[in-house]
């Protein structure tokens, strides 16, 4: 897969200086949970084949793109950052797939019309983790399957999860060449 990422000559700092609303560019680098989840989807295409999937907090769109490459019927990538939504479009095009990218916060609404919700790296903050888990519980109650990729962050609700697969990944901010364990979980 190809992803547009931040680097010394990417021009990202010029963009940040030009837009006072520019936040942390979480979408500019792949994170460990998203890497594990994307790897799992590609290794186990039956998890997404023929299904409409939601990549919640999609960032770069890595997981949605992997889902489309693995045979998903449709992938909907949602993020709250307008730059992430733009990056999703660029990254999907770079991989020759179509991904519906949407700027929205779905966590306060009803479960979406999808068969599977894919969540990578959204358990790094207590308040966010609580909102995400409440939304995912509503999805599960509506019959929507949930897969979570995460490198065992502090606010991951491990007591509510079943490990599906383990992967060694390089997480955001780790020194070059370093890997850590990340897992793909099913919400139970």
PDB file of C-alpha atoms in Angstrom:
ATOM      1  CA  UNK A   1       0.000   0.000   0.000  1.00  0.00           C
ATOM      2  CA  UNK A   2       1.046   3.554  -0.648  1.00  0.00           C
ATOM      3  CA  UNK A   3       0.344   6.370   1.813  1.00  0.00           C
ATOM      4  CA  UNK A   4       1.181  10.048   1.685  1.00  0.00           C
ATOM      5  CA  UNK A   5       2.947  10.671   5.008  1.00  0.00           C
ATOM      6  CA  UNK A   6       4.654  13.577   6.720  1.00  0.00           C
ATOM      7  CA  UNK A   7       8.388  13.934   6.279  1.00  0.00           C
ATOM      8  CA  UNK A   8      11.025  16.643   6.320  1.00  0.00           C
ATOM      9  CA  UNK A   9      10.187  17.724   2.758  1.00  0.00           C
ATOM     10  CA  UNK A  10       6.446  17.002   2.759  1.00  0.00           C
ATOM     11  CA  UNK A  11       5.406  20.654   3.094  1.00  0.00           C
ATOM     12  CA  UNK A  12       3.254  19.862   6.124  1.00  0.00           C
ATOM     13  CA  UNK A  13       4.861  22.552   8.279  1.00  0.00           C
ATOM     14  CA  UNK A  14       4.023  25.201   5.670  1.00  0.00           C
ATOM     15  CA  UNK A  15       0.410  24.060   5.810  1.00  0.00           C
ATOM     16  CA  UNK A  16       0.410  24.164   9.619  1.00  0.00           C
ATOM     17  CA  UNK A  17       1.776  27.708   9.625  1.00  0.00           C
ATOM     18  CA  UNK A  18      -0.744  28.859   7.010  1.00  0.00           C
ATOM     19  CA  UNK A  19      -3.839  27.540   8.818  1.00  0.00           C
ATOM     20  CA  UNK A  20      -4.393  28.538  12.463  1.00  0.00           C
ATOM     21  CA  UNK A  21      -7.005  25.755  12.765  1.00  0.00           C
ATOM     22  CA  UNK A  22      -4.440  23.105  11.817  1.00  0.00           C
ATOM     23  CA  UNK A  23      -4.306  20.584  14.668  1.00  0.00           C
ATOM     24  CA  UNK A  24      -2.069  17.648  15.389  1.00  0.00           C
ATOM     25  CA  UNK A  25      -1.639  15.732  12.125  1.00  0.00           C
ATOM     26  CA  UNK A  26      -2.543  12.294  13.497  1.00  0.00           C
ATOM     27  CA  UNK A  27      -3.412  11.301   9.941  1.00  0.00           C
ATOM     28  CA  UNK A  28       0.086  12.015   8.593  1.00  0.00           C
ATOM     29  CA  UNK A  29       1.675   8.799   9.877  1.00  0.00           C
ATOM     30  CA  UNK A  30       0.400   5.244  10.337  1.00  0.00           C
ATOM     31  CA  UNK A  31      -0.133   4.228  13.968  1.00  0.00           C
ATOM     32  CA  UNK A  32       0.428   0.763  15.430  1.00  0.00           C
ATOM     33  CA  UNK A  33      -3.202  -0.231  15.882  1.00  0.00           C
ATOM     34  CA  UNK A  34      -4.115   0.839  12.359  1.00  0.00           C
ATOM     35  CA  UNK A  35      -1.123  -1.053  10.975  1.00  0.00           C
ATOM     36  CA  UNK A  36      -2.171  -4.221  12.834  1.00  0.00           C
ATOM     37  CA  UNK A  37      -5.791  -3.858  11.771  1.00  0.00           C
ATOM     38  CA  UNK A  38      -4.871  -3.231   8.123  1.00  0.00           C
ATOM     39  CA  UNK A  39      -2.535  -6.254   8.163  1.00  0.00           C
ATOM     40  CA  UNK A  40      -5.300  -8.398   9.659  1.00  0.00           C
ATOM     41  CA  UNK A  41      -7.849  -7.309   7.060  1.00  0.00           C
ATOM     42  CA  UNK A  42      -5.384  -8.095   4.262  1.00  0.00           C
ATOM     43  CA  UNK A  43      -4.404 -11.441   5.832  1.00  0.00           C
ATOM     44  CA  UNK A  44      -8.044 -12.401   6.537  1.00  0.00           C
ATOM     45  CA  UNK A  45     -10.048 -10.930   3.639  1.00  0.00           C
ATOM     46  CA  UNK A  46     -13.093 -12.954   4.688  1.00  0.00           C
ATOM     47  CA  UNK A  47     -13.477 -10.472   7.574  1.00  0.00           C
ATOM     48  CA  UNK A  48     -14.493  -7.733   5.105  1.00  0.00           C
ATOM     49  CA  UNK A  49     -15.276  -9.460   1.790  1.00  0.00           C
ATOM     50  CA  UNK A  50     -18.552  -8.243   0.324  1.00  0.00           C
ATOM     51  CA  UNK A  51     -19.350  -6.101   3.377  1.00  0.00           C
ATOM     52  CA  UNK A  52     -19.859  -2.369   3.844  1.00  0.00           C
ATOM     53  CA  UNK A  53     -17.353  -1.296   6.511  1.00  0.00           C
ATOM     54  CA  UNK A  54     -16.773   1.848   8.550  1.00  0.00           C
ATOM     55  CA  UNK A  55     -13.232   2.976   9.405  1.00  0.00           C
ATOM     56  CA  UNK A  56     -13.937   5.136  12.480  1.00  0.00           C
ATOM     57  CA  UNK A  57     -11.332   7.811  13.255  1.00  0.00           C
ATOM     58  CA  UNK A  58      -9.795   6.874   9.927  1.00  0.00           C
ATOM     59  CA  UNK A  59      -6.805   9.243   9.919  1.00  0.00           C
ATOM     60  CA  UNK A  60      -4.957   8.461   6.690  1.00  0.00           C
ATOM     61  CA  UNK A  61      -7.568   5.927   5.577  1.00  0.00           C
ATOM     62  CA  UNK A  62      -5.100   3.037   5.879  1.00  0.00           C
ATOM     63  CA  UNK A  63      -7.658   0.581   7.278  1.00  0.00           C
ATOM     64  CA  UNK A  64     -10.442   1.536   4.843  1.00  0.00           C
ATOM     65  CA  UNK A  65      -8.014   1.182   1.929  1.00  0.00           C
ATOM     66  CA  UNK A  66      -6.901  -2.247   3.197  1.00  0.00           C
ATOM     67  CA  UNK A  67     -10.566  -3.258   3.446  1.00  0.00           C
ATOM     68  CA  UNK A  68     -11.196  -2.280  -0.171  1.00  0.00           C
ATOM     69  CA  UNK A  69      -8.056  -4.087  -1.326  1.00  0.00           C
ATOM     70  CA  UNK A  70      -9.283  -7.162   0.590  1.00  0.00           C
ATOM     71  CA  UNK A  71     -12.663  -7.167  -1.155  1.00  0.00           C
ATOM     72  CA  UNK A  72     -15.018  -5.039   0.930  1.00  0.00           C
ATOM     73  CA  UNK A  73     -18.124  -3.993  -0.994  1.00  0.00           C
ATOM     74  CA  UNK A  74     -17.692  -0.428   0.253  1.00  0.00           C
ATOM     75  CA  UNK A  75     -15.554   1.417   2.793  1.00  0.00           C
ATOM     76  CA  UNK A  76     -16.644   4.539   4.607  1.00  0.00           C
ATOM     77  CA  UNK A  77     -13.782   6.404   6.317  1.00  0.00           C
ATOM     78  CA  UNK A  78     -14.837   8.991   8.896  1.00  0.00           C
ATOM     79  CA  UNK A  79     -12.664  11.463  10.782  1.00  0.00           C
ATOM     80  CA  UNK A  80     -13.174  14.757  12.619  1.00  0.00           C
ATOM     81  CA  UNK A  81     -10.192  16.454  10.944  1.00  0.00           C
ATOM     82  CA  UNK A  82     -10.759  17.999   7.502  1.00  0.00           C
ATOM     83  CA  UNK A  83      -7.104  17.399   6.600  1.00  0.00           C
ATOM     84  CA  UNK A  84      -7.541  13.707   7.392  1.00  0.00           C
ATOM     85  CA  UNK A  85     -10.524  13.571   5.028  1.00  0.00           C
ATOM     86  CA  UNK A  86      -8.373  15.131   2.288  1.00  0.00           C
ATOM     87  CA  UNK A  87      -5.550  12.659   3.034  1.00  0.00           C
ATOM     88  CA  UNK A  88      -7.989   9.731   2.802  1.00  0.00           C
ATOM     89  CA  UNK A  89      -8.957  10.796  -0.722  1.00  0.00           C
ATOM     90  CA  UNK A  90      -5.332  11.150  -1.803  1.00  0.00           C
ATOM     91  CA  UNK A  91      -4.320   7.831  -0.263  1.00  0.00           C
ATOM     92  CA  UNK A  92      -7.291   5.948  -1.730  1.00  0.00           C
ATOM     93  CA  UNK A  93      -6.448   7.311  -5.187  1.00  0.00           C
ATOM     94  CA  UNK A  94      -2.785   6.314  -4.738  1.00  0.00           C
ATOM     95  CA  UNK A  95      -3.971   2.737  -4.138  1.00  0.00           C
ATOM     96  CA  UNK A  96      -6.550   2.652  -6.926  1.00  0.00           C
ATOM     97  CA  UNK A  97      -9.557   2.167  -4.658  1.00  0.00           C
ATOM     98  CA  UNK A  98     -12.675   4.156  -3.915  1.00  0.00           C
ATOM     99  CA  UNK A  99     -13.298   5.121  -0.282  1.00  0.00           C
ATOM    100  CA  UNK A 100     -16.122   7.373   0.869  1.00  0.00           C
ATOM    101  CA  UNK A 101     -14.433   9.940   3.135  1.00  0.00           C
ATOM    102  CA  UNK A 102     -16.613  11.957   5.512  1.00  0.00           C
ATOM    103  CA  UNK A 103     -15.911  14.737   8.000  1.00  0.00           C
ATOM    104  CA  UNK A 104     -18.050  13.883  11.043  1.00  0.00           C
ATOM    105  CA  UNK A 105     -18.169  12.782  14.661  1.00  0.00           C
ATOM    106  CA  UNK A 106     -20.356   9.682  14.670  1.00  0.00           C
ATOM    107  CA  UNK A 107     -19.878   8.878  18.354  1.00  0.00           C
ATOM    108  CA  UNK A 108     -23.047  10.637  19.512  1.00  0.00           C
ATOM    109  CA  UNK A 109     -25.362   9.159  16.911  1.00  0.00           C
ATOM    110  CA  UNK A 110     -27.114   5.951  16.066  1.00  0.00           C
ATOM    111  CA  UNK A 111     -25.215   2.982  14.647  1.00  0.00           C
ATOM    112  CA  UNK A 112     -24.500   3.428  10.942  1.00  0.00           C
ATOM    113  CA  UNK A 113     -25.764   1.145   8.182  1.00  0.00           C
ATOM    114  CA  UNK A 114     -22.611  -0.979   7.978  1.00  0.00           C
ATOM    115  CA  UNK A 115     -21.811  -4.623   8.694  1.00  0.00           C
ATOM    116  CA  UNK A 116     -18.462  -3.965  10.394  1.00  0.00           C
ATOM    117  CA  UNK A 117     -16.829  -1.102  12.287  1.00  0.00           C
ATOM    118  CA  UNK A 118     -13.027  -0.986  12.171  1.00  0.00           C
ATOM    119  CA  UNK A 119     -11.313   1.094  14.873  1.00  0.00           C
ATOM    120  CA  UNK A 120      -7.573   1.720  15.029  1.00  0.00           C
ATOM    121  CA  UNK A 121      -5.833   3.605  17.828  1.00  0.00           C
ATOM    122  CA  UNK A 122      -8.727   5.442  19.460  1.00  0.00           C
ATOM    123  CA  UNK A 123      -8.073   4.386  23.060  1.00  0.00           C
ATOM    124  CA  UNK A 124      -5.215   6.771  23.889  1.00  0.00           C
ATOM    125  CA  UNK A 125      -7.335   9.210  25.964  1.00  0.00           C
ATOM    126  CA  UNK A 126      -9.813   8.374  28.761  1.00  0.00           C
ATOM    127  CA  UNK A 127     -12.602  10.701  27.620  1.00  0.00           C
ATOM    128  CA  UNK A 128     -12.284   9.662  23.985  1.00  0.00           C
ATOM    129  CA  UNK A 129     -12.154   5.968  24.940  1.00  0.00           C
ATOM    130  CA  UNK A 130     -15.392   6.326  26.918  1.00  0.00           C
ATOM    131  CA  UNK A 131     -17.174   7.986  23.960  1.00  0.00           C
ATOM    132  CA  UNK A 132     -15.832   5.415  21.482  1.00  0.00           C
ATOM    133  CA  UNK A 133     -16.830   2.456  23.654  1.00  0.00           C
ATOM    134  CA  UNK A 134     -20.374   3.806  24.155  1.00  0.00           C
ATOM    135  CA  UNK A 135     -20.744   4.198  20.383  1.00  0.00           C
ATOM    136  CA  UNK A 136     -19.330   0.722  19.739  1.00  0.00           C
ATOM    137  CA  UNK A 137     -21.729  -0.750  22.312  1.00  0.00           C
ATOM    138  CA  UNK A 138     -24.645   0.794  20.392  1.00  0.00           C
ATOM    139  CA  UNK A 139     -23.228  -0.698  17.187  1.00  0.00           C
ATOM    140  CA  UNK A 140     -22.933  -4.164  18.749  1.00  0.00           C
ATOM    141  CA  UNK A 141     -26.491  -3.910  20.126  1.00  0.00           C
ATOM    142  CA  UNK A 142     -27.655  -3.196  16.559  1.00  0.00           C
ATOM    143  CA  UNK A 143     -25.861  -6.302  15.262  1.00  0.00           C
ATOM    144  CA  UNK A 144     -22.815  -4.542  13.804  1.00  0.00           C
ATOM    145  CA  UNK A 145     -19.512  -6.402  14.252  1.00  0.00           C
ATOM    146  CA  UNK A 146     -16.539  -4.476  15.666  1.00  0.00           C
ATOM    147  CA  UNK A 147     -12.800  -5.046  15.198  1.00  0.00           C
ATOM    148  CA  UNK A 148     -10.276  -2.891  17.077  1.00  0.00           C
ATOM    149  CA  UNK A 149      -6.556  -2.567  16.378  1.00  0.00           C
ATOM    150  CA  UNK A 150      -4.459  -1.266  19.257  1.00  0.00           C
ATOM    151  CA  UNK A 151      -0.944  -1.610  20.723  1.00  0.00           C
ATOM    152  CA  UNK A 152      -2.350  -2.104  24.237  1.00  0.00           C
ATOM    153  CA  UNK A 153      -2.825   1.585  25.063  1.00  0.00           C
ATOM    154  CA  UNK A 154      -3.773   2.594  28.599  1.00  0.00           C
ATOM    155  CA  UNK A 155      -7.498   3.128  28.038  1.00  0.00           C
ATOM    156  CA  UNK A 156      -8.157   0.044  25.923  1.00  0.00           C
ATOM    157  CA  UNK A 157     -11.113  -1.814  27.533  1.00  0.00           C
ATOM    158  CA  UNK A 158      -9.327  -5.198  27.583  1.00  0.00           C
ATOM    159  CA  UNK A 159     -11.977  -6.843  29.772  1.00  0.00           C
ATOM    160  CA  UNK A 160     -14.500  -6.299  26.937  1.00  0.00           C
ATOM    161  CA  UNK A 161     -12.266  -7.622  24.157  1.00  0.00           C
ATOM    162  CA  UNK A 162     -11.182 -10.945  22.685  1.00  0.00           C
ATOM    163  CA  UNK A 163      -7.793 -11.069  20.937  1.00  0.00           C
ATOM    164  CA  UNK A 164      -8.199 -12.156  17.312  1.00  0.00           C
ATOM    165  CA  UNK A 165      -4.588 -11.733  16.143  1.00  0.00           C
ATOM    166  CA  UNK A 166      -1.225 -10.317  17.258  1.00  0.00           C
ATOM    167  CA  UNK A 167       1.234  -8.383  15.084  1.00  0.00           C
ATOM    168  CA  UNK A 168       4.606  -6.730  15.745  1.00  0.00           C
ATOM    169  CA  UNK A 169       4.366  -3.148  14.482  1.00  0.00           C
ATOM    170  CA  UNK A 170       6.299   0.101  14.519  1.00  0.00           C
ATOM    171  CA  UNK A 171       4.069   2.581  16.335  1.00  0.00           C
ATOM    172  CA  UNK A 172       3.932   6.340  15.808  1.00  0.00           C
ATOM    173  CA  UNK A 173       6.864   7.992  17.558  1.00  0.00           C
ATOM    174  CA  UNK A 174       8.885   4.807  18.064  1.00  0.00           C
ATOM    175  CA  UNK A 175      12.567   4.907  17.062  1.00  0.00           C
ATOM    176  CA  UNK A 176      13.320   3.531  13.595  1.00  0.00           C
ATOM    177  CA  UNK A 177      13.479  -0.241  13.548  1.00  0.00           C
ATOM    178  CA  UNK A 178      11.713  -0.683  16.890  1.00  0.00           C
ATOM    179  CA  UNK A 179       8.560  -2.794  16.993  1.00  0.00           C
ATOM    180  CA  UNK A 180       6.025  -3.424  19.697  1.00  0.00           C
ATOM    181  CA  UNK A 181       3.139  -5.847  20.021  1.00  0.00           C
ATOM    182  CA  UNK A 182      -0.238  -4.752  18.737  1.00  0.00           C
ATOM    183  CA  UNK A 183      -3.391  -6.795  18.590  1.00  0.00           C
ATOM    184  CA  UNK A 184      -6.635  -6.977  16.708  1.00  0.00           C
ATOM    185  CA  UNK A 185      -9.584  -7.455  19.040  1.00  0.00           C
ATOM    186  CA  UNK A 186     -13.239  -8.313  18.648  1.00  0.00           C
ATOM    187  CA  UNK A 187     -15.575  -6.380  20.949  1.00  0.00           C
ATOM    188  CA  UNK A 188     -17.623  -8.843  22.971  1.00  0.00           C
TER     189      UNK A 188
END
